[in-house]
């Protein structure tokens, strides 16, 4: 029976989903590229500035856990339009709040934006899973993340330029709301791509329905969400109790290690400007280095993980490298490019290992629940970390204490990584093995058990 993954149009779907997410990542990092102008215009302390990131994550301490359920219930088409519309609305409110010099409205905008932003990644992953099921799924997802991260990089380059010069006849210069309004147009581009995807999905439904009628096959599953059931099965909260120690260690690792990457990016311009005395534009270009490197090497890192294994080792080494990066930013005056390049390499290695590791340690049936739970817990870290960072910066007056704090959190990541290696070794070392070899061993084991069972039933 013909499926979506048999159609060439899956590549169009990949481009559309990647551009949709790039629009979201572009605007997630909007405040980071405009840190100084935003603080100046709205008279914000570091704590208040960082709260713009915490409020993005607050709703997501719960939402991603139910994101899969919502996608299952409402379908990918409806939830895609819902979540993209939510980020359009959120970015519009945020830009309006900044234009009106109303910090409270800006916070509401970031909260609404967050309510769409993280759930959008859930529905995007589901759509990619449905269209690439049994085909190039890992490659497609890696490429999707690369394009999304390019959204962050382009943001770092474009936002300060628009802030400086505005858009003649449209947006005034030296006004942060101008750059944020440009971000609003980018969300409209995401909405345009989402509508194009909706049309493509509807046409594909019709095409497959006609095809299935011809084949006298089962009735068509009328929504991609239903089609997704084979891959991203119904979320069941009861599954959580069966998750292994490795899963929980991976989740803790995800929280602490990501807490030293994304919240660092939120204040990176401030760290670089304060320490090296460069302009906002130069600081913004420099801060794009980690994400630019990650965007370029993500698919290769993913391939390396697939070919070599060593996931748990890579997670631990990535955390250790991040601790070294933050310590060097706290205590040394090495050229800033070096720690930023090292951060990009460690981030990419870490991201390439963490998400497939989660897929390896949970039962396929509980995959949606597992990813939803990890993302929800991760957002707990993303919500609290900016508050801690802002408070530290405001009370000490410099970023040195913040950098030492980041390094300590990364060291917790190293400790969790060591524990993960021990637990994983005792459980057979699956995370450090090559997936194909692991699959082969599991298949062998299954065959032996099946033979035993058959011999058992024959002897009775
Ligand atoms: C793949 C991973 N994504 C996440 O960790 C998201 N939960 C948070 C992304 C925040 C920007 N929208 C990543 O970006 O490495």
Coordinates of C-alpha atoms and ligand atoms in Angstrom, one line a residue:
X1 CA 0.0 0.0 0.0
X2 CA 1.5 3.4 -1.0
X3 CA 2.4 5.7 1.8
X4 CA 3.6 9.3 2.1
X5 CA 7.2 8.2 2.5
X6 CA 7.0 6.6 -1.0
X7 CA 6.4 10.1 -2.5
X8 CA 9.1 12.4 -3.9
X9 CA 7.2 15.3 -2.4
X10 CA 8.6 14.3 1.0
X11 CA 11.6 16.5 0.2
X12 CA 9.3 19.5 -0.3
X13 CA 7.8 18.7 3.1
X14 CA 11.3 18.6 4.6
X15 CA 12.1 22.1 3.1
X16 CA 8.8 23.5 4.3
X17 CA 9.0 22.1 7.9
X18 CA 12.6 23.2 8.2
X19 CA 11.8 26.8 7.0
X20 CA 8.8 26.9 9.4
X21 CA 11.0 26.0 12.4
X22 CA 13.8 28.3 11.2
X23 CA 11.3 31.2 11.6
X24 CA 10.6 30.1 15.1
X25 CA 14.3 29.8 16.0
X26 CA 15.0 33.1 14.4
X27 CA 12.6 34.9 16.7
X28 CA 13.4 32.8 19.8
X29 CA 16.9 34.3 19.6
X30 CA 15.6 37.8 18.7
X31 CA 16.1 39.3 22.2
X32 CA 19.6 37.9 22.4
X33 CA 20.7 39.8 19.3
X34 CA 19.1 43.0 20.6
X35 CA 20.1 42.6 24.3
X36 CA 21.7 46.0 24.8
X37 CA 19.1 48.1 22.8
X38 CA 16.3 46.3 24.5
X39 CA 17.7 46.9 28.0
X40 CA 18.4 50.5 27.1
X41 CA 15.0 51.2 25.5
X42 CA 12.8 49.4 28.1
X43 CA 15.2 50.2 31.1
X44 CA 15.6 46.5 31.9
X45 CA 17.9 45.0 34.5
X46 CA 19.6 41.7 33.5
X47 CA 17.0 39.8 35.5
X48 CA 14.2 41.5 33.7
X49 CA 15.9 40.9 30.3
X50 CA 16.5 37.2 31.1
X51 CA 12.8 36.9 32.1
X52 CA 12.0 37.3 28.4
X53 CA 13.5 33.8 28.0
X54 CA 12.1 32.3 31.1
X55 CA 8.5 33.2 30.2
X56 CA 9.0 31.4 26.8
X57 CA 9.8 28.2 28.7
X58 CA 7.3 28.4 31.6
X59 CA 4.3 27.1 29.6
X60 CA 6.6 24.4 28.1
X61 CA 7.3 22.8 31.5
X62 CA 3.9 21.2 30.8
X63 CA 2.9 21.7 27.1
X64 CA 5.3 19.4 25.3
X65 CA 4.2 16.5 27.5
X66 CA 0.8 16.9 26.1
X67 CA 2.0 18.1 22.6
X68 CA 2.0 14.6 21.2
X69 CA -1.5 13.9 22.6
X70 CA -2.8 17.1 21.0
X71 CA -1.2 16.2 17.7
X72 CA -2.8 12.7 17.9
X73 CA -6.2 14.2 18.8
X74 CA -6.4 17.2 16.5
X75 CA -4.1 15.9 13.7
X76 CA -0.9 17.4 12.4
X77 CA -2.6 19.8 9.9
X78 CA -4.7 21.5 12.5
X79 CA -2.0 21.6 15.2
X80 CA 0.6 22.9 12.7
X81 CA -1.6 25.9 11.8
X82 CA -2.5 26.4 15.5
X83 CA 1.1 26.5 16.7
X84 CA 2.4 28.6 13.8
X85 CA -0.5 31.1 14.3
X86 CA 0.5 31.2 18.0
X87 CA 4.1 32.2 17.3
X88 CA 2.9 34.8 14.8
X89 CA 0.6 36.2 17.4
X90 CA 3.2 36.0 20.1
X91 CA 5.9 37.8 18.1
X92 CA 3.3 40.5 17.1
X93 CA 2.5 41.1 20.7
X94 CA 6.2 41.2 21.7
X95 CA 7.1 43.7 19.0
X96 CA 4.1 45.8 19.9
X97 CA 5.0 45.7 23.6
X98 CA 8.5 46.9 22.8
X99 CA 7.2 49.6 20.4
X100 CA 4.9 50.9 23.2
X101 CA 7.7 50.6 25.8
X102 CA 5.5 48.2 27.7
X103 CA 7.6 45.5 29.4
X104 CA 4.5 43.7 30.6
X105 CA 3.1 43.4 27.1
X106 CA 6.5 42.2 25.8
X107 CA 6.4 39.5 28.5
X108 CA 2.9 38.4 27.4
X109 CA 4.2 38.3 23.8
X110 CA 7.1 36.0 24.7
X111 CA 4.8 33.7 26.7
X112 CA 2.4 33.4 23.8
X113 CA 5.3 32.9 21.4
X114 CA 6.6 30.1 23.7
X115 CA 3.2 28.4 23.8
X116 CA 3.5 27.8 20.1
X117 CA 7.3 27.5 19.8
X118 CA 8.1 24.3 21.5
X119 CA 4.9 22.4 20.5
X120 CA 5.8 23.4 17.0
X121 CA 9.0 21.2 17.3
X122 CA 6.7 18.3 18.4
X123 CA 4.4 18.6 15.4
X124 CA 7.3 19.2 13.0
X125 CA 9.1 16.1 14.2
X126 CA 5.9 14.1 13.8
X127 CA 5.4 15.3 10.2
X128 CA 9.0 14.5 9.4
X129 CA 8.6 11.0 11.0
X130 CA 5.4 10.3 8.9
X131 CA 6.9 11.4 5.6
X132 CA 10.3 9.8 6.2
X133 CA 9.2 6.6 8.0
X134 CA 11.4 3.7 6.8
X135 CA 13.4 6.1 4.6
X136 CA 16.0 8.8 5.4
X137 CA 14.5 9.8 8.8
X138 CA 17.6 10.5 10.8
X139 CA 19.2 12.4 7.9
X140 CA 16.0 14.4 7.4
X141 CA 15.8 15.3 11.1
X142 CA 19.5 16.3 11.2
X143 CA 19.1 18.5 8.2
X144 CA 16.0 20.0 9.6
X145 CA 17.9 21.0 12.8
X146 CA 20.7 22.5 10.7
X147 CA 18.2 24.8 8.8
X148 CA 16.5 25.7 12.1
X149 CA 19.8 26.7 13.7
X150 CA 20.7 28.7 10.5
X151 CA 17.6 30.7 11.5
X152 CA 19.4 31.6 14.8
X153 CA 22.6 32.5 12.9
X154 CA 20.8 34.7 10.4
X155 CA 19.0 36.4 13.3
X156 CA 22.4 37.3 14.9
X157 CA 23.5 38.9 11.6
X158 CA 20.3 40.6 10.4
X159 CA 18.8 41.9 13.6
X160 CA 21.6 44.3 14.6
X161 CA 21.8 45.6 11.0
X162 CA 18.0 46.3 10.9
X163 CA 18.3 47.9 14.4
X164 CA 21.1 50.2 13.1
X165 CA 19.6 51.2 9.7
X166 CA 15.9 50.3 9.9
X167 CA 14.0 49.6 6.6
X168 CA 13.8 52.8 4.6
X169 CA 10.2 54.1 4.4
X170 CA 8.9 51.2 6.5
X171 CA 10.8 50.7 9.8
X172 CA 12.7 53.5 11.6
X173 CA 16.4 53.1 12.6
X174 CA 17.8 52.7 16.1
X175 CA 14.5 51.2 17.3
X176 CA 14.5 47.6 18.6
X177 CA 10.8 47.3 17.7
X178 CA 11.8 47.7 14.0
X179 CA 14.0 44.6 14.1
X180 CA 11.3 42.7 16.1
X181 CA 8.7 43.7 13.5
X182 CA 11.0 42.2 10.8
X183 CA 10.9 39.1 13.0
X184 CA 7.1 39.3 12.8
X185 CA 7.3 39.2 9.0
X186 CA 9.6 36.1 9.3
X187 CA 6.8 34.4 11.3
X188 CA 4.4 35.3 8.5
X189 CA 6.8 33.5 6.1
X190 CA 6.6 30.5 8.4
X191 CA 2.8 30.7 8.3
X192 CA 2.9 30.9 4.5
X193 CA 5.0 27.7 4.5
X194 CA 2.6 26.1 6.9
X195 CA -0.4 26.9 4.6
X196 CA 1.6 25.5 1.6
X197 CA 2.2 22.3 3.6
X198 CA -1.5 22.1 4.5
X199 CA -2.4 22.3 0.8
X200 CA 0.2 19.6 0.0
X201 CA -1.1 17.4 2.8
X202 CA -4.7 17.8 1.6
X203 CA -3.7 17.0 -2.0
X204 CA -1.7 14.0 -0.8
X205 CA -4.7 12.7 1.2
X206 CA -6.8 12.9 -2.0
X207 CA -4.1 11.2 -4.1
X208 CA -3.5 8.4 -1.6
X209 CA -7.3 8.0 -1.2
X210 CA -7.7 7.5 -5.0
X211 CA -4.7 5.2 -5.0
X212 CA -6.0 3.1 -2.1
X213 CA -9.5 2.9 -3.7
X214 CA -7.8 1.5 -6.8
X215 CA -5.9 -1.0 -4.7
X216 CA -9.1 -1.9 -2.8
X217 CA -7.1 -1.4 0.4
X218 CA -8.0 -0.4 3.9
X219 CA -9.9 3.0 4.2
X220 CA -7.4 5.9 4.2
X221 CA -6.3 7.3 7.4
X222 CA -7.6 10.8 6.9
X223 CA -5.0 12.7 8.8
X224 CA -1.2 12.5 9.0
X225 CA -1.5 12.3 12.7
X226 CA -3.3 9.0 12.4
X227 CA -0.6 8.0 9.9
X228 CA 1.9 8.9 12.5
X229 CA 0.6 6.3 14.9
X230 CA 3.0 3.7 13.6
X231 CA 5.9 5.9 14.6
X232 CA 4.8 8.3 17.3
X233 CA 2.3 6.3 19.1
X234 CA -0.3 7.7 21.5
X235 CA 1.2 9.3 24.5
X236 CA 0.5 7.4 27.7
X237 CA 1.5 9.0 30.9
X238 CA 1.5 5.5 32.5
X239 CA 4.5 4.6 30.4
X240 CA 6.7 6.9 32.4
X241 CA 6.9 4.5 35.3
X242 CA 8.6 1.9 33.1
X243 CA 11.3 4.3 31.9
X244 CA 14.8 3.0 32.8
X245 CA 17.5 4.6 34.9
X246 CA 19.4 5.4 31.7
X247 CA 16.4 7.4 30.4
X248 CA 16.2 9.5 33.6
X249 CA 20.0 10.1 33.5
X250 CA 19.8 11.2 29.9
X251 CA 16.9 13.6 30.8
X252 CA 18.9 15.1 33.7
X253 CA 21.9 15.4 31.4
X254 CA 19.7 17.1 28.8
X255 CA 18.5 19.7 31.3
X256 CA 21.9 20.6 32.8
X257 CA 24.0 20.5 29.6
X258 CA 21.5 22.5 27.5
X259 CA 21.3 24.9 30.4
X260 CA 24.9 25.8 29.7
X261 CA 24.3 26.4 25.9
X262 CA 21.0 28.1 25.1
X263 CA 20.9 30.4 28.2
X264 CA 24.5 31.3 27.5
X265 CA 23.5 32.4 24.0
X266 CA 20.8 34.7 25.6
X267 CA 23.6 36.7 27.3
X268 CA 26.5 36.0 25.0
X269 CA 26.4 39.5 23.5
X270 CA 26.7 41.0 27.0
X271 CA 29.5 38.6 27.9
X272 CA 31.5 39.4 24.8
X273 CA 30.9 43.2 24.8
X274 CA 31.7 43.4 28.6
X275 CA 34.8 41.3 28.4
X276 CA 36.3 42.3 25.0
X277 CA 34.8 45.8 24.6
X278 CA 33.5 45.3 21.1
X279 CA 30.4 46.9 19.5
X280 CA 26.9 45.3 19.5
X281 CA 27.3 44.3 15.8
X282 CA 30.7 42.6 16.3
X283 CA 29.4 40.9 19.5
X284 CA 26.3 39.6 17.6
X285 CA 28.5 38.2 14.8
X286 CA 30.8 36.5 17.3
X287 CA 28.0 35.0 19.3
X288 CA 26.6 33.4 16.1
X289 CA 29.8 31.2 15.9
X290 CA 28.6 28.3 18.1
X291 CA 25.3 27.9 16.2
X292 CA 26.9 28.5 12.8
X293 CA 29.4 25.7 13.5
X294 CA 26.7 23.4 14.9
X295 CA 24.5 24.1 11.8
X296 CA 27.4 23.2 9.4
X297 CA 28.5 20.0 11.1
X298 CA 25.2 18.6 12.6
X299 CA 24.6 16.1 9.8
X300 CA 28.2 14.9 9.9
X301 CA 28.2 14.6 13.7
X302 CA 25.0 12.6 13.4
X303 CA 26.6 10.3 10.9
X304 CA 29.7 9.9 13.1
X305 CA 27.4 8.9 16.1
X306 CA 25.6 6.4 13.8
X307 CA 28.9 4.9 12.6
X308 CA 30.9 4.9 15.8
X309 CA 28.4 4.7 18.7
X310 CA 30.0 6.1 21.9
X311 CA 26.9 8.1 22.6
X312 CA 27.3 8.1 26.4
X313 CA 31.0 8.9 26.1
X314 CA 30.2 11.8 23.7
X315 CA 27.6 13.2 26.1
X316 CA 30.2 13.2 28.9
X317 CA 33.0 14.6 26.8
X318 CA 30.6 17.3 25.4
X319 CA 29.7 18.4 29.0
X320 CA 33.4 18.4 30.0
X321 CA 34.3 20.5 27.0
X322 CA 31.5 23.0 27.8
X323 CA 32.8 23.3 31.4
X324 CA 36.3 24.1 30.0
X325 CA 34.7 26.7 27.6
X326 CA 32.9 28.5 30.5
X327 CA 35.9 28.4 32.8
X328 CA 38.1 29.9 30.0
X329 CA 35.4 32.7 29.6
X330 CA 35.4 33.3 33.3
X331 CA 39.2 33.4 34.0
X332 CA 41.2 33.8 30.8
X333 CA 41.6 36.4 28.0
X334 CA 42.1 33.8 25.2
X335 CA 40.8 35.2 21.9
X336 CA 37.0 34.8 22.2
X337 CA 36.8 32.9 18.9
X338 CA 38.5 29.9 20.5
X339 CA 35.9 29.1 23.3
X340 CA 33.1 30.0 20.9
X341 CA 34.4 27.5 18.3
X342 CA 34.8 24.9 21.0
X343 CA 31.3 25.5 22.2
X344 CA 29.9 25.0 18.7
X345 CA 31.8 21.7 18.4
X346 CA 30.7 20.4 21.8
X347 CA 27.1 21.6 21.3
X348 CA 26.9 19.8 18.0
X349 CA 28.5 16.6 19.4
X350 CA 26.1 16.7 22.4
X351 CA 23.0 17.4 20.3
X352 CA 23.9 14.6 17.8
X353 CA 24.2 12.1 20.7
X354 CA 21.4 13.1 23.2
X355 CA 18.3 12.8 21.1
X356 CA 19.1 9.4 19.4
X357 CA 20.2 8.1 22.8
X358 CA 16.7 8.8 24.2
X359 CA 15.2 6.9 21.3
X360 CA 17.5 4.0 22.0
X361 CA 16.6 3.6 25.7
X362 CA 12.8 3.7 25.5
X363 CA 10.3 1.3 24.0
X364 CA 9.2 2.5 20.5
X365 CA 5.6 2.6 21.8
X366 CA 6.5 5.2 24.4
X367 CA 8.7 7.4 22.2
X368 CA 6.4 10.3 22.0
X369 CA 5.9 10.4 25.8
X370 CA 9.7 10.1 26.3
X371 CA 10.6 13.0 24.0
X372 CA 7.7 15.1 25.4
X373 CA 8.8 14.5 29.0
X374 CA 12.5 15.2 28.3
X375 CA 11.5 18.5 26.4
X376 CA 9.2 19.4 29.3
X377 CA 11.9 18.8 31.9
X378 CA 14.5 20.6 29.7
X379 CA 12.2 23.6 29.7
X380 CA 12.2 23.6 33.5
X381 CA 15.9 24.3 33.2
X382 CA 15.4 26.8 30.4
X383 CA 12.9 28.7 32.6
X384 CA 14.9 28.8 35.8
X385 CA 18.4 29.2 34.4
X386 CA 17.9 32.8 32.9
X387 CA 16.5 33.9 36.2
X388 CA 19.6 32.6 38.0
X389 CA 21.9 34.1 35.4
X390 CA 20.2 37.5 35.5
X391 CA 20.1 37.6 39.3
X392 CA 23.8 36.7 39.4
X393 CA 24.8 39.4 36.9
X394 CA 22.7 42.0 38.7
X395 CA 24.1 41.2 42.1
X396 CA 27.8 40.9 41.1
X397 CA 27.8 43.5 38.4
X398 CA 29.9 41.2 36.0
X399 CA 29.6 38.1 34.0
X400 CA 32.5 36.3 35.7
X401 CA 30.2 34.7 38.4
X402 CA 27.7 33.8 35.7
X403 CA 30.5 32.0 33.7
X404 CA 31.7 30.1 36.8
X405 CA 28.1 29.2 37.5
X406 CA 27.7 27.8 33.9
X407 CA 30.9 25.8 34.4
X408 CA 29.6 24.3 37.6
X409 CA 26.3 23.3 35.9
X410 CA 28.4 21.7 33.1
X411 CA 30.4 19.8 35.7
X412 CA 27.1 18.4 37.0
X413 CA 26.6 17.3 33.4
X414 CA 29.9 15.5 33.5
X415 CA 29.0 13.7 36.8
X416 CA 25.6 12.6 35.2
X417 CA 27.5 11.5 32.1
X418 CA 29.9 9.3 34.2
X419 CA 26.9 7.8 36.1
X420 CA 25.2 7.2 32.7
X421 CA 28.3 5.3 31.4
X422 CA 28.3 3.1 34.5
X423 CA 24.6 2.4 34.4
X424 CA 24.7 1.8 30.7
X425 CA 27.7 -0.5 30.9
X426 CA 25.9 -2.6 33.5
X427 CA 22.8 -2.7 31.2
X428 CA 24.9 -4.1 28.3
X429 CA 26.5 -0.9 27.0
X430 CA 23.9 -0.3 24.2
X431 CA 24.4 3.5 24.2
X432 CA 28.1 3.2 23.3
X433 CA 27.6 0.6 20.6
X434 CA 26.9 1.1 16.9
X435 CA 23.1 1.1 16.5
X436 CA 23.3 -1.5 13.7
X437 CA 25.4 -3.9 15.8
X438 CA 23.0 -3.3 18.7
X439 CA 20.0 -4.1 16.4
X440 CA 21.8 -7.2 15.2
X441 CA 22.5 -8.4 18.7
X442 CA 18.9 -7.7 19.8
X443 CA 17.6 -9.5 16.7
X444 CA 19.8 -12.5 17.5
X445 CA 18.5 -12.5 21.1
X446 CA 14.9 -12.3 19.9
X447 CA 15.5 -15.3 17.6
X448 CA 17.0 -17.3 20.4
X449 CA 14.1 -16.5 22.7
X450 CA 11.6 -17.3 19.9
X451 CA 13.3 -20.7 19.2
X452 CA 13.2 -21.5 23.0
X453 CA 9.5 -20.7 23.1
X454 CA 8.8 -22.8 20.1
X455 CA 10.8 -25.7 21.5
X456 CA 8.9 -25.2 24.7
X457 CA 5.5 -25.3 23.1
X458 CA 6.4 -28.4 20.9
X459 CA 7.6 -30.3 23.9
X460 CA 4.2 -29.8 25.7
Ligands
LIG1 C1 17.0 20.0 19.1 C2 17.3 21.0 20.2 N1 16.0 21.6 20.6 C3 15.7 21.9 21.8 O1 16.4 21.6 22.7 C4 14.4 22.6 22.0 N2 13.7 21.9 23.1 C5 14.7 24.0 22.5 C6 15.0 24.9 21.3 C7 14.8 26.4 21.7 C8 14.8 27.2 20.5 N3 13.4 27.3 20.0 C9 18.3 22.0 19.8 O2 17.9 23.1 19.4 O3 19.5 21.7 19.8

